[in-house]
mmCIF file of C-alpha atoms and ligand atoms in Angstrom:
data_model
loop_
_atom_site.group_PDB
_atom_site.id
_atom_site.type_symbol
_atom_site.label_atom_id
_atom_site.label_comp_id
_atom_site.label_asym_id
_atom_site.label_seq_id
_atom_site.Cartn_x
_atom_site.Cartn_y
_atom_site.Cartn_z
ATOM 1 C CA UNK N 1319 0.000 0.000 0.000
ATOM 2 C CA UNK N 1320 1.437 3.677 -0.955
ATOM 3 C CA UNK N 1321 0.280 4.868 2.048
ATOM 4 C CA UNK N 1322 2.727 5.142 5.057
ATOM 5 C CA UNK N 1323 1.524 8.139 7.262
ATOM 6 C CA UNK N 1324 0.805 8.311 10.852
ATOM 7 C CA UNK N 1325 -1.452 11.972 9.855
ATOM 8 C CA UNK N 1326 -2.727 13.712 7.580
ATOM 9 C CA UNK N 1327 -1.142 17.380 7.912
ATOM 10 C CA UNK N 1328 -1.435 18.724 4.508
ATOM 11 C CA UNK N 1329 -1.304 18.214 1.203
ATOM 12 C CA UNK N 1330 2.570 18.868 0.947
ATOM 13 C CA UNK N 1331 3.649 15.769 2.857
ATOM 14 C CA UNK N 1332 1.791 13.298 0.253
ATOM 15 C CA UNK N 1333 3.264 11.863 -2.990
ATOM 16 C CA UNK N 1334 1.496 11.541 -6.457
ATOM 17 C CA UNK N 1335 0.700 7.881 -5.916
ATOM 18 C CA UNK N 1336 -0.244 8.327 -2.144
ATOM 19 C CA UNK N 1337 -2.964 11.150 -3.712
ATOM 20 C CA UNK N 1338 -4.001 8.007 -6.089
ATOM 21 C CA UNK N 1339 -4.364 5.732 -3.472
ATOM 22 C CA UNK N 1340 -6.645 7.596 -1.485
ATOM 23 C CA UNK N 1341 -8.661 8.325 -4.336
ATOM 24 C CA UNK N 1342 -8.797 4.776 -5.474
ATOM 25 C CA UNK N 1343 -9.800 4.122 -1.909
ATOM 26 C CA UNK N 1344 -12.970 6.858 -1.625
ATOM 27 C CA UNK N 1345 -14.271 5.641 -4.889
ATOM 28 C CA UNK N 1346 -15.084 2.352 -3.094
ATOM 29 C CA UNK N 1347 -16.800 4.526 -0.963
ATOM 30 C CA UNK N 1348 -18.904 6.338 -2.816
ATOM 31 C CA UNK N 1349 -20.122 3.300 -4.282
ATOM 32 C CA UNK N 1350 -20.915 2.233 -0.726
ATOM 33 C CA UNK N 1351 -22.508 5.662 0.246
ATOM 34 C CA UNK N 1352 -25.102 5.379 -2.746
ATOM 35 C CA UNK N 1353 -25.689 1.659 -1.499
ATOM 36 C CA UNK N 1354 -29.065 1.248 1.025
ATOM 37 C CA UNK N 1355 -26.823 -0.360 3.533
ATOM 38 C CA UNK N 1356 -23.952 1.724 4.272
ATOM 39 C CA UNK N 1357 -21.672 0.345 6.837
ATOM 40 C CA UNK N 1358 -18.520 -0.589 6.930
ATOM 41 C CA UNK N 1359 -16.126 -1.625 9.201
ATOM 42 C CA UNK N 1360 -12.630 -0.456 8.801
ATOM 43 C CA UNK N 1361 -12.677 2.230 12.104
ATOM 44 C CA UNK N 1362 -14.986 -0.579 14.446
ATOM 45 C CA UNK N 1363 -13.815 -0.391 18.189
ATOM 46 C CA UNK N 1364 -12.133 2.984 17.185
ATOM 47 C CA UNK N 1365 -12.801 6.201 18.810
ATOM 48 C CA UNK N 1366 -12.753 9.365 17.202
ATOM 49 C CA UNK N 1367 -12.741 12.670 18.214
ATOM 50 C CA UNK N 1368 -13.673 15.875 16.110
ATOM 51 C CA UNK N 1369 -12.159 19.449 17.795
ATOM 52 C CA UNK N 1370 -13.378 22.341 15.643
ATOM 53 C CA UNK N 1371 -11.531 25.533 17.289
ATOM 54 C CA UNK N 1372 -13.418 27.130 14.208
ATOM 55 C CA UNK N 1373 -17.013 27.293 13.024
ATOM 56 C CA UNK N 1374 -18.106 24.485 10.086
ATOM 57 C CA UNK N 1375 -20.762 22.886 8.394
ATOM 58 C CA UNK N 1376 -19.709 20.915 5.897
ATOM 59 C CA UNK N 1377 -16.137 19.784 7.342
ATOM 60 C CA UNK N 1378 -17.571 18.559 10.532
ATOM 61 C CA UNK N 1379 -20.522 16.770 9.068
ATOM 62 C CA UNK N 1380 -18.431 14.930 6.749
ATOM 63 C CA UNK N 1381 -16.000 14.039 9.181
ATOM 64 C CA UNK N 1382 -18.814 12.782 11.627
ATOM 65 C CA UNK N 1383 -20.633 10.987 8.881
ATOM 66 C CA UNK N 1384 -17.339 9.194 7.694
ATOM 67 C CA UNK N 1385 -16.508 7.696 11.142
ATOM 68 C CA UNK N 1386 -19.717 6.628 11.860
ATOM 69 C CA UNK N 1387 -20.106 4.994 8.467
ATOM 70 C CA UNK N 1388 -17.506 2.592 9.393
ATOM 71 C CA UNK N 1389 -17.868 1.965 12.718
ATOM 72 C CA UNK N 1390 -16.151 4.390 15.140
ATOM 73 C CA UNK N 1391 -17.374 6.163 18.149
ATOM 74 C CA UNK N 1392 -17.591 9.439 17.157
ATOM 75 C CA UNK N 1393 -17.272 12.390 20.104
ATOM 76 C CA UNK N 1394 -17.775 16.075 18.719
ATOM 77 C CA UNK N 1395 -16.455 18.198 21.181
ATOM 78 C CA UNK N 1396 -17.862 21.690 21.817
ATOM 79 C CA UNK N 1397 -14.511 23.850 21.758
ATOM 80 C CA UNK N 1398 -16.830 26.975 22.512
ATOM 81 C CA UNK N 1399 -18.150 25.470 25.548
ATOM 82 C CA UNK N 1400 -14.751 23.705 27.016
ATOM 83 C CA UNK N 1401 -11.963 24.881 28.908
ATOM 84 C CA UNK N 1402 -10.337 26.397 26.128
ATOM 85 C CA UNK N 1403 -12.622 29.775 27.102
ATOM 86 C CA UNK N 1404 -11.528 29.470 30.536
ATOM 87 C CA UNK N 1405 -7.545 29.948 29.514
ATOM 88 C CA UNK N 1406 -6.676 26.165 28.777
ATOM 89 C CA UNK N 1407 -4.097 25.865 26.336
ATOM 90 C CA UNK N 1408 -4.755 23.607 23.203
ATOM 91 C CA UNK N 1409 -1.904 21.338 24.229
ATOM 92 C CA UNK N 1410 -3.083 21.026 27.746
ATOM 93 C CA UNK N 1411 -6.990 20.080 26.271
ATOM 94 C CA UNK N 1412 -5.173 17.710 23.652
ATOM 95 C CA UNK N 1413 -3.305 16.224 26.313
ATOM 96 C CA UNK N 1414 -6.471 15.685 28.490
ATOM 97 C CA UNK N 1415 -8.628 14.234 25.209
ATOM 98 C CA UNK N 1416 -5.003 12.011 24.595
ATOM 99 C CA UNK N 1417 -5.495 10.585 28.087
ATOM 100 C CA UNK N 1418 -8.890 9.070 26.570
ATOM 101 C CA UNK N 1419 -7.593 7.123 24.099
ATOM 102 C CA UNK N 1420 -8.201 8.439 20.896
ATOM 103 C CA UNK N 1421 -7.475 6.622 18.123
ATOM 104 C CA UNK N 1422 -8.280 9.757 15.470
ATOM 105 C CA UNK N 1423 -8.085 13.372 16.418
ATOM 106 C CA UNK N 1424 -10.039 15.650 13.648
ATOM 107 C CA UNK N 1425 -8.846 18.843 14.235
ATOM 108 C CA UNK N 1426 -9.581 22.776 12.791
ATOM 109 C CA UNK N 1427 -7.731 25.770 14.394
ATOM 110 C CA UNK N 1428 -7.554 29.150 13.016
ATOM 111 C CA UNK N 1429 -3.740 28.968 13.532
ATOM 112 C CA UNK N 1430 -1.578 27.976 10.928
ATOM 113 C CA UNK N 1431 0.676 24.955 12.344
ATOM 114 C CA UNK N 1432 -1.535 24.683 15.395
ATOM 115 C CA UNK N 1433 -2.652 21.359 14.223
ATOM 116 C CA UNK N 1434 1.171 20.129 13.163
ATOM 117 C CA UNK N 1435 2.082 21.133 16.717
ATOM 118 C CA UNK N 1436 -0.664 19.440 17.903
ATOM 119 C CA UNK N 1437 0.313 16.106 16.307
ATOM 120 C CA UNK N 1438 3.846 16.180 17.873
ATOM 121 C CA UNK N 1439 1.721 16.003 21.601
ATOM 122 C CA UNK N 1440 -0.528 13.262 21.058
ATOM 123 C CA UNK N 1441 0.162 9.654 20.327
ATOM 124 C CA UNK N 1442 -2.825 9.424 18.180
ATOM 125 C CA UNK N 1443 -3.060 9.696 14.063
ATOM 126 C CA UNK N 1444 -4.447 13.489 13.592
ATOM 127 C CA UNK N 1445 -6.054 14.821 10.177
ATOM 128 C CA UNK N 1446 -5.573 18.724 10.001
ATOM 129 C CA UNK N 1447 -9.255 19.566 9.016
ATOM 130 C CA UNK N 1448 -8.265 23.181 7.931
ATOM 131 C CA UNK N 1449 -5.457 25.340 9.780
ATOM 132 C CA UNK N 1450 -5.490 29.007 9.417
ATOM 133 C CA UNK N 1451 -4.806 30.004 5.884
ATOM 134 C CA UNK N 1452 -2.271 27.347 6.058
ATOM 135 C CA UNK N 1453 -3.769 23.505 4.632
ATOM 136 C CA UNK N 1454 -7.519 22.124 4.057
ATOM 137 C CA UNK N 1455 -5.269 18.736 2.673
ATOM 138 C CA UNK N 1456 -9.168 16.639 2.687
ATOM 139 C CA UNK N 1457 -10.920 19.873 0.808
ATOM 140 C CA UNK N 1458 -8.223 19.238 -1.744
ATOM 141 C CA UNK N 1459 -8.410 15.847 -2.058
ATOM 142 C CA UNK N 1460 -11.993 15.861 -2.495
ATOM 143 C CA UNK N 1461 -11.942 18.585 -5.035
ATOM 144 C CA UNK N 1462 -9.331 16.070 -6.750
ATOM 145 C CA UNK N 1463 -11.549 12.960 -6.966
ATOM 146 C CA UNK N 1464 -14.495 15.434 -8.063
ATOM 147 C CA UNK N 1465 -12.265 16.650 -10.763
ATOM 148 C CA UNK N 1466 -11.046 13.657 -11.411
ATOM 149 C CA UNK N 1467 -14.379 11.964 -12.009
ATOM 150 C CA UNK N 1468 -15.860 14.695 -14.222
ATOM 151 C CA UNK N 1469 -13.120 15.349 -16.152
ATOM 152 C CA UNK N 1470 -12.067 11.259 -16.461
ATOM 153 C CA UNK N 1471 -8.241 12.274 -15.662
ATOM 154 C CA UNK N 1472 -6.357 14.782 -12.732
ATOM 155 C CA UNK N 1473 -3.321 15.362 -14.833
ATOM 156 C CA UNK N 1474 -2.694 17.992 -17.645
ATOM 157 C CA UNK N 1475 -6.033 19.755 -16.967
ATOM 158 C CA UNK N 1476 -6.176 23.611 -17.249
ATOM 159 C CA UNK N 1477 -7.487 24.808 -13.796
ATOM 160 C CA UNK N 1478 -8.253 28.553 -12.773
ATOM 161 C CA UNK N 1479 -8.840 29.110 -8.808
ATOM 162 C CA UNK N 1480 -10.167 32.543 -8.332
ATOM 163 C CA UNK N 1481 -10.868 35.339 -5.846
ATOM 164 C CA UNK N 1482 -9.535 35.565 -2.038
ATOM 165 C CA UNK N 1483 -6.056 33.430 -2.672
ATOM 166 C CA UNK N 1484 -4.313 35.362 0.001
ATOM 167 C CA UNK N 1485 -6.545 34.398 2.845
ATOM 168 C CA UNK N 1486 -7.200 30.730 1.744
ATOM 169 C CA UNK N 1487 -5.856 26.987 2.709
ATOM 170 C CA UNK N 1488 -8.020 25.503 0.019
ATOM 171 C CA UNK N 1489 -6.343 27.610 -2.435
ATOM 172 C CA UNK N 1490 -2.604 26.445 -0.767
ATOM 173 C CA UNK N 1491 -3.769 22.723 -0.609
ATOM 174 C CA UNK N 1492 -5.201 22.646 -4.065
ATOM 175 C CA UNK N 1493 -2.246 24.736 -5.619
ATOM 176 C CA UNK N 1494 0.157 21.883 -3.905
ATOM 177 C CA UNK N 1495 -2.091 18.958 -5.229
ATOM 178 C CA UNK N 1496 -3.023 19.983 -8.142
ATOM 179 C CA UNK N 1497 1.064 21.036 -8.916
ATOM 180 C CA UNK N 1498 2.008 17.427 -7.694
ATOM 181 C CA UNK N 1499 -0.542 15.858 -10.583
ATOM 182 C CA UNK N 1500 1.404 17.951 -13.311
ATOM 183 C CA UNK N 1501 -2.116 20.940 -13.962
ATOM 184 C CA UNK N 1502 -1.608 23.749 -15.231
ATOM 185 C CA UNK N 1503 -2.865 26.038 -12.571
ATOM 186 C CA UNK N 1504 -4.058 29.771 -13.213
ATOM 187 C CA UNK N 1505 -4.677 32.148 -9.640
ATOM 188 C CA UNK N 1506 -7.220 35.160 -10.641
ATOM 189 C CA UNK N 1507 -8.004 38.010 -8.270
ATOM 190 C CA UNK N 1508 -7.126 41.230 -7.126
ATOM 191 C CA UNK N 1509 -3.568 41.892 -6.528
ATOM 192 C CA UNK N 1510 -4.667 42.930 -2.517
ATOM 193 C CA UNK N 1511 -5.868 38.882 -2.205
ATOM 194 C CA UNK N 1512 -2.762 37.596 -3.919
ATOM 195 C CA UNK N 1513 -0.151 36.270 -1.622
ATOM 196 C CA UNK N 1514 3.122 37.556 -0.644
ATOM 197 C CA UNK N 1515 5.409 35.111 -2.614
ATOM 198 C CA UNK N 1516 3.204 34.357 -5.178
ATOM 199 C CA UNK N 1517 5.904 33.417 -7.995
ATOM 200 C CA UNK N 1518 6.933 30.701 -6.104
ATOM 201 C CA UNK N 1519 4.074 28.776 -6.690
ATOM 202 C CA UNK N 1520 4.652 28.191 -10.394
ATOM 203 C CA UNK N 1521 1.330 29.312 -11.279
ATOM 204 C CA UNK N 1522 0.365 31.953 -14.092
ATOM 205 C CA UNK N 1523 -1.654 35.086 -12.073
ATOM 206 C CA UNK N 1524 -4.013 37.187 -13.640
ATOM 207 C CA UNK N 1525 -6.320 40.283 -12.330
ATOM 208 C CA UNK N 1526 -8.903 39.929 -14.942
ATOM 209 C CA UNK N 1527 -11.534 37.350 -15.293
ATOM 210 C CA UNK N 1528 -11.929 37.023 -18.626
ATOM 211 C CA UNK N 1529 -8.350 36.567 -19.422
ATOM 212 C CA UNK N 1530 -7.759 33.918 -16.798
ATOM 213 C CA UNK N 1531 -10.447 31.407 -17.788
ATOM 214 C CA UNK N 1532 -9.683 31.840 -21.838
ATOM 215 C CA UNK N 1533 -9.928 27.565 -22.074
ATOM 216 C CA UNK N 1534 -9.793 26.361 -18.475
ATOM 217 C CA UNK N 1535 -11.379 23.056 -17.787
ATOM 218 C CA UNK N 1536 -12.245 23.672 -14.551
ATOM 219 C CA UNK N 1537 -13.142 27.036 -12.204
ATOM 220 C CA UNK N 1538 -12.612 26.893 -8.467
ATOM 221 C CA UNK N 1539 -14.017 29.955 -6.804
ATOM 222 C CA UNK N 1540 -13.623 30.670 -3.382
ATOM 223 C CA UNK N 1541 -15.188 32.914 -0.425
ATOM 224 C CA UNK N 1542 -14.414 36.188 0.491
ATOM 225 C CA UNK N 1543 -12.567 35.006 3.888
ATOM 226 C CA UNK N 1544 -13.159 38.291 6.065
ATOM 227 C CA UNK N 1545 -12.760 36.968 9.286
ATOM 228 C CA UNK N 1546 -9.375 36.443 8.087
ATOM 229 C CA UNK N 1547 -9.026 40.219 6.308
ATOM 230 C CA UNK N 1548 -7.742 43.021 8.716
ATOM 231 C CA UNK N 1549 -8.215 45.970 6.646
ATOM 232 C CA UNK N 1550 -9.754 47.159 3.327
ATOM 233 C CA UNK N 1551 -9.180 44.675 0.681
ATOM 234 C CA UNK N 1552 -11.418 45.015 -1.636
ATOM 235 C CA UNK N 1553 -13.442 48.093 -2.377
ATOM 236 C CA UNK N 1554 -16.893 46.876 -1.788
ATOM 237 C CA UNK N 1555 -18.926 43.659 -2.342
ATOM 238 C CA UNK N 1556 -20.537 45.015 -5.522
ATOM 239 C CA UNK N 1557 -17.763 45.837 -7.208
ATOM 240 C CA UNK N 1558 -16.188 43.045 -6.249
ATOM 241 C CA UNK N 1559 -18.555 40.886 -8.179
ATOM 242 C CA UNK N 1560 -18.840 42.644 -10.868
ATOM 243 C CA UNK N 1561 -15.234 42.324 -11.392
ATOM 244 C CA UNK N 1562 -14.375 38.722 -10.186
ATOM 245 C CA UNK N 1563 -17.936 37.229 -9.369
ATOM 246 C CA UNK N 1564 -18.652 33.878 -11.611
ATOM 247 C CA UNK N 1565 -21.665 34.858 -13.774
ATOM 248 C CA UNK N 1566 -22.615 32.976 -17.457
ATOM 249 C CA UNK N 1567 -21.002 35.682 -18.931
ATOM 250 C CA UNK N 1568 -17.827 35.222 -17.723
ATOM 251 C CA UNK N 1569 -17.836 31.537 -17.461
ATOM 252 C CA UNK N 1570 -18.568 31.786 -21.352
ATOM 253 C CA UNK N 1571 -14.482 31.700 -22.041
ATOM 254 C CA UNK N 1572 -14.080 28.591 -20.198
ATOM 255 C CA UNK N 1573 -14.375 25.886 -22.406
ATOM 256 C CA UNK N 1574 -17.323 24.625 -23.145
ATOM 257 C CA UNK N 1575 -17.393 21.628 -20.934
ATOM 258 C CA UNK N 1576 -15.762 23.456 -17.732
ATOM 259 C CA UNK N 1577 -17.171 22.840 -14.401
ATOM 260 C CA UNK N 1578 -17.781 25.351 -11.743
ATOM 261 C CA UNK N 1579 -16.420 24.636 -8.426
ATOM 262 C CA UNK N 1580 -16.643 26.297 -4.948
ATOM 263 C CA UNK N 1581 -15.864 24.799 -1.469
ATOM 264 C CA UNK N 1582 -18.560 26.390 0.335
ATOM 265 C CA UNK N 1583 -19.826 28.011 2.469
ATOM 266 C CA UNK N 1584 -20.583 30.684 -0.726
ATOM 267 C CA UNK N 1585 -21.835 34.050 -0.484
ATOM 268 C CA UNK N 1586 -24.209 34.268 -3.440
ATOM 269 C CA UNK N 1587 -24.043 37.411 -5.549
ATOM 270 C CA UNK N 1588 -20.222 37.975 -4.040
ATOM 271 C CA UNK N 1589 -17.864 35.292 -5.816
ATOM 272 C CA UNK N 1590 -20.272 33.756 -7.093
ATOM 273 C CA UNK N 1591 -24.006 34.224 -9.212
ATOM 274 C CA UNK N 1592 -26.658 31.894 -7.319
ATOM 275 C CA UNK N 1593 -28.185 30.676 -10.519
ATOM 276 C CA UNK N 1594 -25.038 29.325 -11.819
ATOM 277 C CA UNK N 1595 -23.916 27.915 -8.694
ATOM 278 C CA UNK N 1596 -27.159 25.680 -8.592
ATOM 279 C CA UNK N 1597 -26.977 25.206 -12.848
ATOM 280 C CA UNK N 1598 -26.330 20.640 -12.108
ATOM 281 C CA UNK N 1599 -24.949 21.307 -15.678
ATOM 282 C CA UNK N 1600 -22.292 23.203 -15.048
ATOM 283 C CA UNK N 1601 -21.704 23.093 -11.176
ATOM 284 C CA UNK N 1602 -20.315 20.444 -9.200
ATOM 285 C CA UNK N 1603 -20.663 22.153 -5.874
ATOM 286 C CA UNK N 1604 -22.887 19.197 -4.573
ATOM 287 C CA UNK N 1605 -20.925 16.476 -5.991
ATOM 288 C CA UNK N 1606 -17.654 18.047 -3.995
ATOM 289 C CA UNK N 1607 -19.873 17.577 -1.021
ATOM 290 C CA UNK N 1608 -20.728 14.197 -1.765
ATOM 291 C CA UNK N 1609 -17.051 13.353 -1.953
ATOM 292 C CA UNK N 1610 -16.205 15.165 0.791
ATOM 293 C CA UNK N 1611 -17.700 11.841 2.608
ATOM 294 C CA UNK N 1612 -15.805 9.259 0.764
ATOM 295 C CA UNK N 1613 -12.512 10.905 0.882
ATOM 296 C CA UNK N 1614 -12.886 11.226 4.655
ATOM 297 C CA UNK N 1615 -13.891 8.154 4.887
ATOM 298 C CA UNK N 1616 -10.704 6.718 2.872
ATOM 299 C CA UNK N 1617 -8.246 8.616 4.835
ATOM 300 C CA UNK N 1618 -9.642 7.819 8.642
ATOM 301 C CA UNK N 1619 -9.434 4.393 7.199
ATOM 302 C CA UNK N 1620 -5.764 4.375 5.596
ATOM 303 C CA UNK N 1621 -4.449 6.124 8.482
ATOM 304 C CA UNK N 1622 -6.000 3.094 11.233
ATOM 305 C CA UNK N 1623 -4.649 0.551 8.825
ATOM 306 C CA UNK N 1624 -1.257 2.211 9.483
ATOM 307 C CA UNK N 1625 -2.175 2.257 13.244
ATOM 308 C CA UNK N 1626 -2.777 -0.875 13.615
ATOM 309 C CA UNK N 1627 0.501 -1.794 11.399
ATOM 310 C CA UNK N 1628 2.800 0.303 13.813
ATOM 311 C CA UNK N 1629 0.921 -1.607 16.845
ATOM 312 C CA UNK N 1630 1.122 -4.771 15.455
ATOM 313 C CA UNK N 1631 5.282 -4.081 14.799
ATOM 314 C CA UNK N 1632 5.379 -2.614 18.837
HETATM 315 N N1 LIG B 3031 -14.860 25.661 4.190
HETATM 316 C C1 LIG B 3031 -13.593 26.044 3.658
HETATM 317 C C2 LIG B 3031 -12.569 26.221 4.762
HETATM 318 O O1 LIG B 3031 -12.836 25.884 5.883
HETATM 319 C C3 LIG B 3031 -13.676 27.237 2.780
HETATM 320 C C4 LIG B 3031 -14.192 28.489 3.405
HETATM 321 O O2 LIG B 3031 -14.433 28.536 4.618
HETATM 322 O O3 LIG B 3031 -14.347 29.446 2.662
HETATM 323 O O4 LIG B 3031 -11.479 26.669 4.510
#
């Protein structure tokens, strides 16, 4: 198996084939997420535990969902409500949840490298479920198998990911992945939500729409992150769409056949037009979230089988 991790940190710690293998890996899972019965058993007697230092929907459904699927015990814990308010560091509460016995730790921190420190504390496999503007490493990896399945390849595809770069770990972990499986990947925004170092990324920048997507197979639009924003970055929301907000009309010099993608949670009318986002012919956005599930799913389980390898060898 090309799979040898203890965590999942990000996106920049995998190989090409260790991508492929989890993707191989969640499309058994899909298959057994559209199947009536859906459980499996590659996490039973394991106990996970889901620490969200940040607010989400999607992530911590998904995350939830996948355990349970195969068989964990599943704890979400409140961050709001625990002793993190009352001063507790987050190595002192990931020391106290380590004394549990977790087997998984799903963690999201709004500090970039919290969850890497995190990982050197506990002696349990930990998947980074977004860090700051750091990594999202299971957003990109679900974006890659949705790709991947409408496109019927992840390699030499033109791929423009537009608006709030700056602020973004989906943007870093799809940039990474999507460099790793030889794309050609175009950033499009305003210069203020371009990051610092941006030619080190390899990837061709544009400020203009229309000249960005000229034959891109695929569009990955992203949220205005403004918790993250400390100042004025962009002049208003208005003009802001009018200049980088996917409409028809701009989506008209993609190809033909590109798909329209967007993490979520989107702010309609802002990055992107409503209509379009919910067009099933053009938009994947529900597909990514179906994914979401079976790449989850794949990872928890890759990273136990390793678990139980380095047990086994103890
Ligand atoms: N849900 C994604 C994240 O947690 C994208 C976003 O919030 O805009 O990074």
């Amino acid at each position: 198996m090309t799979f040898t991790h203890r965590h999942l940190l990000g996106i920049e710690h995998l190989r090409a084939e260790e991508i492929v293998t989890i993707l191989d890996l969640a499309e058994e899972y899909v298959t057994l997420n559209r199947a009536a019965e859906k459980h499996g058993e590659a996490l039973a007697g394991l106990t996970q535990i889901n620490m969200f230092f940040e607010n989400s929907t999607r992530t911590q459904a998904s995350f939830e969902l996948a355990g349970k699927r195969l068989g964990a015990d599943v704890m979400n814990m409140a961050m709001q409500a625990s002793s993190i308010t009352k001063g507790e560091t987050l190595i002192d509460t990931a020391m106290t949840l380590n004394a549990m016995h977790p087997d998984l730790l799903v963690v999201r921190h709004p500090h970039s490298g919290a969850v890497d420190l995190l990982a050197q504390k506990v002696n349990c496999a930990v998947l980074n479920a977004g860090d700051g503007r750091h990594e999202h490493p299971t957003q990109a990896l679900l974006d890659a198998l949705t790709i991947r399945r409408a496109k019927g390849r992840l390699h030499r595809l033109n791929v423009a990911i537009c608006g709030d770069i700056a602020h973004s770990r989906v943007a870093r972990s799809n940039i990474i992945l999507l460099g790793k499986m030889e794309n050609r990947i175009r950033l499009i925004g305003p210069p203020t939500l371009m990051p610092a170092g941006i030619a080190e990324f390899g990837c061709e920048v544009y400020d203009d729409m229309e000249q960005g997507l000229q034959d891109v197979d695929v569009v990955m639009m992203l949220r205005l992150q403004r918790e993250r924003m400390d100042g004025g970055f962009i002049p208003s929301e208005r003009e802001y769409y009018h200049r980088y907000g996917l409409d028809a009309e701009k989506l008209a010099h993609a190809k033909p056949d590109a798909i329209v993608m967007h993490p979520g949670p989107m702010n309609r009318g802002v990055e992107i037009d409503g209509t379009l986002a919910d067009d099933i012919n053009r938009s994947v956005i529900q597909d990514q979230v179906e994914m979401g599930v079976a790449v989850r799913m794949a990872s928890m389980d890759l990273l136990a089988r390793n678990q139980r390898a380095l047990r086994g060898a103890a």
